[in-house]
CSV table of C-alpha atoms in Angstrom, one decimal:
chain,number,residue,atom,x,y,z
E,1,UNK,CA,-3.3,0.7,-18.4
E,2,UNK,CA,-0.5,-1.9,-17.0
E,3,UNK,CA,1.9,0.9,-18.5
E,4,UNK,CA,0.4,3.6,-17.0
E,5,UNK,CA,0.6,1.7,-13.1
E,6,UNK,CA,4.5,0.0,-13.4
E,7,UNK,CA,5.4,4.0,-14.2
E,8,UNK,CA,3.6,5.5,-11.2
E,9,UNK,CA,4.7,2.8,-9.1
E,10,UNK,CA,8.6,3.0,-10.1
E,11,UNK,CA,7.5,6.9,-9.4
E,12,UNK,CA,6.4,6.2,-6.3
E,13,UNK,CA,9.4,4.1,-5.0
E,14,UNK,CA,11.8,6.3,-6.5
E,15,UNK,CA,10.6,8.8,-4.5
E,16,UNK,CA,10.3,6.9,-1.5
E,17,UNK,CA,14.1,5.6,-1.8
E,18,UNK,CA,15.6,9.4,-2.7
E,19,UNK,CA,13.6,10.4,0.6
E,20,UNK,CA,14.9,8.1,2.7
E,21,UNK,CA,19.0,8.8,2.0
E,22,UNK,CA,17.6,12.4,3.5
E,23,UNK,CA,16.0,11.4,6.7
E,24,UNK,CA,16.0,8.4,9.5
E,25,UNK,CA,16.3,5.3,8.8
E,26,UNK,CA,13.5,2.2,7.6
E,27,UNK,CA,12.3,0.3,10.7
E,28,UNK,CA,11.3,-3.3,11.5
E,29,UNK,CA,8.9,-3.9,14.3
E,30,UNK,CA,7.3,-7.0,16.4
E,31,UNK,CA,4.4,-7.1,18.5
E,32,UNK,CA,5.3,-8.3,22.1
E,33,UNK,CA,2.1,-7.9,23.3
E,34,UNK,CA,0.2,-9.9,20.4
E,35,UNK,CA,3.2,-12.8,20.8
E,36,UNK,CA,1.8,-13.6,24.3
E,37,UNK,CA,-1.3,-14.5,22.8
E,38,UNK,CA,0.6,-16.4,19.8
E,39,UNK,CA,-0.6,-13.7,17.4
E,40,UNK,CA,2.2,-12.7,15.3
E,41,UNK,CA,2.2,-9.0,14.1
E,42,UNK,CA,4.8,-7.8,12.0
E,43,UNK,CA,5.7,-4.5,10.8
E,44,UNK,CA,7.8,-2.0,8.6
E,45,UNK,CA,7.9,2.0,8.5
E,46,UNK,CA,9.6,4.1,6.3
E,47,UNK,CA,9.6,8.1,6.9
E,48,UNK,CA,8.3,9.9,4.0
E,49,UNK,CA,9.2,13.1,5.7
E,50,UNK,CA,10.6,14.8,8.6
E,51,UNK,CA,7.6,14.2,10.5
E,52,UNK,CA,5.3,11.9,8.9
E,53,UNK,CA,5.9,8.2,8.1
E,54,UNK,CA,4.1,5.4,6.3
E,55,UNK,CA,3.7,1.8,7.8
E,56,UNK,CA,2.7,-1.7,6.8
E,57,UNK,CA,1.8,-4.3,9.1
E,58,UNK,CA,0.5,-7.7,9.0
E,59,UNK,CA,-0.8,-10.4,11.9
E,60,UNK,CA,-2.5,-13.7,11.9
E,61,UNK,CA,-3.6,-16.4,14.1
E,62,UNK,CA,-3.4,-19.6,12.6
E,63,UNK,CA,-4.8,-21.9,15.1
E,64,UNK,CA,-8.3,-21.9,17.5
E,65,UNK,CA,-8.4,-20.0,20.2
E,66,UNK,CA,-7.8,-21.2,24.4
E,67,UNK,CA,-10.9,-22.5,24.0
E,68,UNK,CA,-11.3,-24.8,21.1
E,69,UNK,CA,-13.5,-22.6,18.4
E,70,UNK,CA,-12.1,-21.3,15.5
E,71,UNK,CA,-9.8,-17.9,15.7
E,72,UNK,CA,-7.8,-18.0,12.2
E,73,UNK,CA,-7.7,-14.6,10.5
E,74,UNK,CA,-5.1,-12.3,8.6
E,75,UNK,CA,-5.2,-8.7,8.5
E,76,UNK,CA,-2.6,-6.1,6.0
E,77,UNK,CA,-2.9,-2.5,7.1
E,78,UNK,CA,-1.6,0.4,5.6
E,79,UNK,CA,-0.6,3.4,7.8
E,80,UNK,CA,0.1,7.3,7.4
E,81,UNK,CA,1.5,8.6,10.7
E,82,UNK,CA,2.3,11.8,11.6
E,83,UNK,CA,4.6,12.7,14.7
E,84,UNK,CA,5.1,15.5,16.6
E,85,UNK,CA,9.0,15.7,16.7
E,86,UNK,CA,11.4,15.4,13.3
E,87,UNK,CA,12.7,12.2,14.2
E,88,UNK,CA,9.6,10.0,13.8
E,89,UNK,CA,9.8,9.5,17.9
E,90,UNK,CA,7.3,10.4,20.5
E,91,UNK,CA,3.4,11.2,20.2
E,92,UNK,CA,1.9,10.2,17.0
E,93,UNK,CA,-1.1,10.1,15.4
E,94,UNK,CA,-2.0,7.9,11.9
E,95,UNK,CA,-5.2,6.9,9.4
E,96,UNK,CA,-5.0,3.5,8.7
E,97,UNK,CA,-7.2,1.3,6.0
E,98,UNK,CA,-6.8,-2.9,5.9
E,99,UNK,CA,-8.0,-6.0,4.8
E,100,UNK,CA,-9.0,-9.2,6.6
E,101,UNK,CA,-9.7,-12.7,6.1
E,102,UNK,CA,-11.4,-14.7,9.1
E,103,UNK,CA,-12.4,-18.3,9.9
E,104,UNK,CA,-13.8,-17.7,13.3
E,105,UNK,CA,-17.0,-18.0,15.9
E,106,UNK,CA,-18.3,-14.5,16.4
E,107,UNK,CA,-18.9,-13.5,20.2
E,108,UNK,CA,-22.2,-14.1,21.1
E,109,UNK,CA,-22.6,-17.3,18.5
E,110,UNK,CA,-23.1,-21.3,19.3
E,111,UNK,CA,-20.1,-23.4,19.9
E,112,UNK,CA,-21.0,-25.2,17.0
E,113,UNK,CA,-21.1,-22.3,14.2
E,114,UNK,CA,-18.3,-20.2,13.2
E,115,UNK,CA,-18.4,-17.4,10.4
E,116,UNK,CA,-16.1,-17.5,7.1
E,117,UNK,CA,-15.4,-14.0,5.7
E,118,UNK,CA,-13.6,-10.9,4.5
E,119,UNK,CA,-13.1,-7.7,5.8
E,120,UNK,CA,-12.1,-4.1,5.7
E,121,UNK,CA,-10.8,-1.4,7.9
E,122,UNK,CA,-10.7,2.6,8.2
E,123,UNK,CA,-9.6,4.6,10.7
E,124,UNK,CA,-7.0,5.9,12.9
E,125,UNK,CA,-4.5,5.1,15.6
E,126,UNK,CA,-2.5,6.9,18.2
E,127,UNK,CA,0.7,5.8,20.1
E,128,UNK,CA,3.9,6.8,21.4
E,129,UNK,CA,7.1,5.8,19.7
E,130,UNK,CA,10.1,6.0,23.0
E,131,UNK,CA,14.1,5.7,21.4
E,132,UNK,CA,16.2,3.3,23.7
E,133,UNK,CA,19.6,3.6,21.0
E,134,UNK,CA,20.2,4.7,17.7
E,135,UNK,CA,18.7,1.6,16.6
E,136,UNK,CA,16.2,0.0,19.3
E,137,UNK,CA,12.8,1.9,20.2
E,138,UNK,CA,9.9,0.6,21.9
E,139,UNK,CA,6.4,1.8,20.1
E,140,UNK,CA,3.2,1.8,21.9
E,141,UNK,CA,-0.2,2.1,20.2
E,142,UNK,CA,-3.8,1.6,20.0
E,143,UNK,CA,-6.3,1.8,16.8
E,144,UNK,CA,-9.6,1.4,15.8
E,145,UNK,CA,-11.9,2.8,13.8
E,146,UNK,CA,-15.0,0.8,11.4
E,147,UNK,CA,-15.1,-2.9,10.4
E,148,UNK,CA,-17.2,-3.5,7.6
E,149,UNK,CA,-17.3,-8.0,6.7
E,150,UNK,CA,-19.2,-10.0,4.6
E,151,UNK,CA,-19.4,-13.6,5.4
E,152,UNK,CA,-21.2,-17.1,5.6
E,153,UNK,CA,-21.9,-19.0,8.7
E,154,UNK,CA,-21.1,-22.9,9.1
E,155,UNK,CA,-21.8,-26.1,11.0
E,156,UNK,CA,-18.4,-26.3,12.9
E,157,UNK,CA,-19.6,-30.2,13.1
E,158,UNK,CA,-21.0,-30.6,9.3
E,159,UNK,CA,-19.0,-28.0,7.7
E,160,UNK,CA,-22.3,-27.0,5.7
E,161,UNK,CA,-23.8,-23.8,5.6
E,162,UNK,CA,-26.0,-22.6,7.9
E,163,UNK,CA,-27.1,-19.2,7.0
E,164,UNK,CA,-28.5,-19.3,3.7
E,165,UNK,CA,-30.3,-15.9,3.0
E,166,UNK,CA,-33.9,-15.4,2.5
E,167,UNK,CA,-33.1,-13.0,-0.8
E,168,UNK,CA,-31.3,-15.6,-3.5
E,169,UNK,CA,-29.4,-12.2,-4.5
E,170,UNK,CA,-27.5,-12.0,-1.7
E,171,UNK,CA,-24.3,-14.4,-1.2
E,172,UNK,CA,-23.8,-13.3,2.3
E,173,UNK,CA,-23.9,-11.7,5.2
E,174,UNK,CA,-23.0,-8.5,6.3
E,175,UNK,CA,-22.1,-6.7,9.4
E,176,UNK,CA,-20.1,-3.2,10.8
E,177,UNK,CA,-18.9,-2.1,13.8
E,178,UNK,CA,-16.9,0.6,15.3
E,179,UNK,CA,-14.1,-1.2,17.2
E,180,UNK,CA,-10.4,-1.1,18.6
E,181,UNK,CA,-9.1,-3.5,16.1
E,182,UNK,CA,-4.9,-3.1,16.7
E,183,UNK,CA,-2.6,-2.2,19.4
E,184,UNK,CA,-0.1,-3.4,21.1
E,185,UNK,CA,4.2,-3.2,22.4
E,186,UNK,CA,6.6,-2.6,19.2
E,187,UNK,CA,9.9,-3.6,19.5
E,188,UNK,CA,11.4,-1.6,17.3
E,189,UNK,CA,14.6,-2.0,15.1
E,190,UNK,CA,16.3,0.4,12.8
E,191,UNK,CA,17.9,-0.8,9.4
């Protein structure tokens, strides 16, 4: 079985690098818009074809929020874009899935409880990618889609749980939503 996944994954990333000698270039990209708030978000992009592109992207706070409760999470997501011209510029259009960790107070909640969790993403985002130079772009874009967490809630003042379910079989809590959960201002570098 660890055979079988090393083999389609040199596959995969031999395919990946013979595709990229034939079309544009790998990008780096960091979120102006999510800096301001002293949220890092970091990306790369790699075309896997004249007009479609995958992405990887990563943010995190690691501090409270302006107010004082808790606001430390990281998120990974995984991107497939498609574009409407051959050069991976312009309109696009892209299903994402991600994962999450969170220490943070839900909206709605007491000052004194936060929540402790994991969780996942699906959906899709939509943006426009405009070329400044050969190698500078500025990227635009806004995503959502569902966010699925399971999580405990704490005593922000005893650090003890708080939330302990009725049914013994279940560890924690659990919530969805449909929400915009990325966006932002890419500055935009090609390798």
């Amino acid at each position: 079985m660890k055979i079988a996944k090393v083999y389609w994954t040199g596959i995969f990333l031999l395919l990946l690098a013979g595709n990229q000698s034939l079309h544009s270039q790998t990008e780096l990209k960091f979120n102006a818009a999510s800096a301001l708030l002293l949220i890092p978000n970091v990306g790369i992009e790699v075309p896997i074809s004249e007009r479609f592109s995958f992405q990887m992207d990563l943010s995190g706070s690691f501090w409270d929020s302006f107010d004082g409760k808790p606001l430390q999470f990281t998120q990974a997501f995984g991107e497939v874009r498609y574009y409407g011209k051959n050069d991976t510029s312009g309109f696009f259009f892209g299903a994402n899935v991600g994962f999450g960790m969170f220490n943070l107070t839900k909206y709605g909640y007491d000052e004194d409880v936060y929540q402790s969790g994991r969780n996942y993403y699906i959906g899709a985002s939509v943006g426009y990618k405009k070329r400044l130079s050969d190698r500078w772009a500025l990227e635009l874009f806004l995503g959502g889609g569902t966010s699925q967490a399971t999580y405990r809630a704490y005593s922000q003042e005893t650090r003890m749980r708080i939330d302990i379910p009725l049914d013994e079989d279940r560890n924690f809590n659990k919530s969805g939503e449909w929400i915009p959960y990325r966006g932002g201002l890419m500055l935009v570098y090609a390798l």
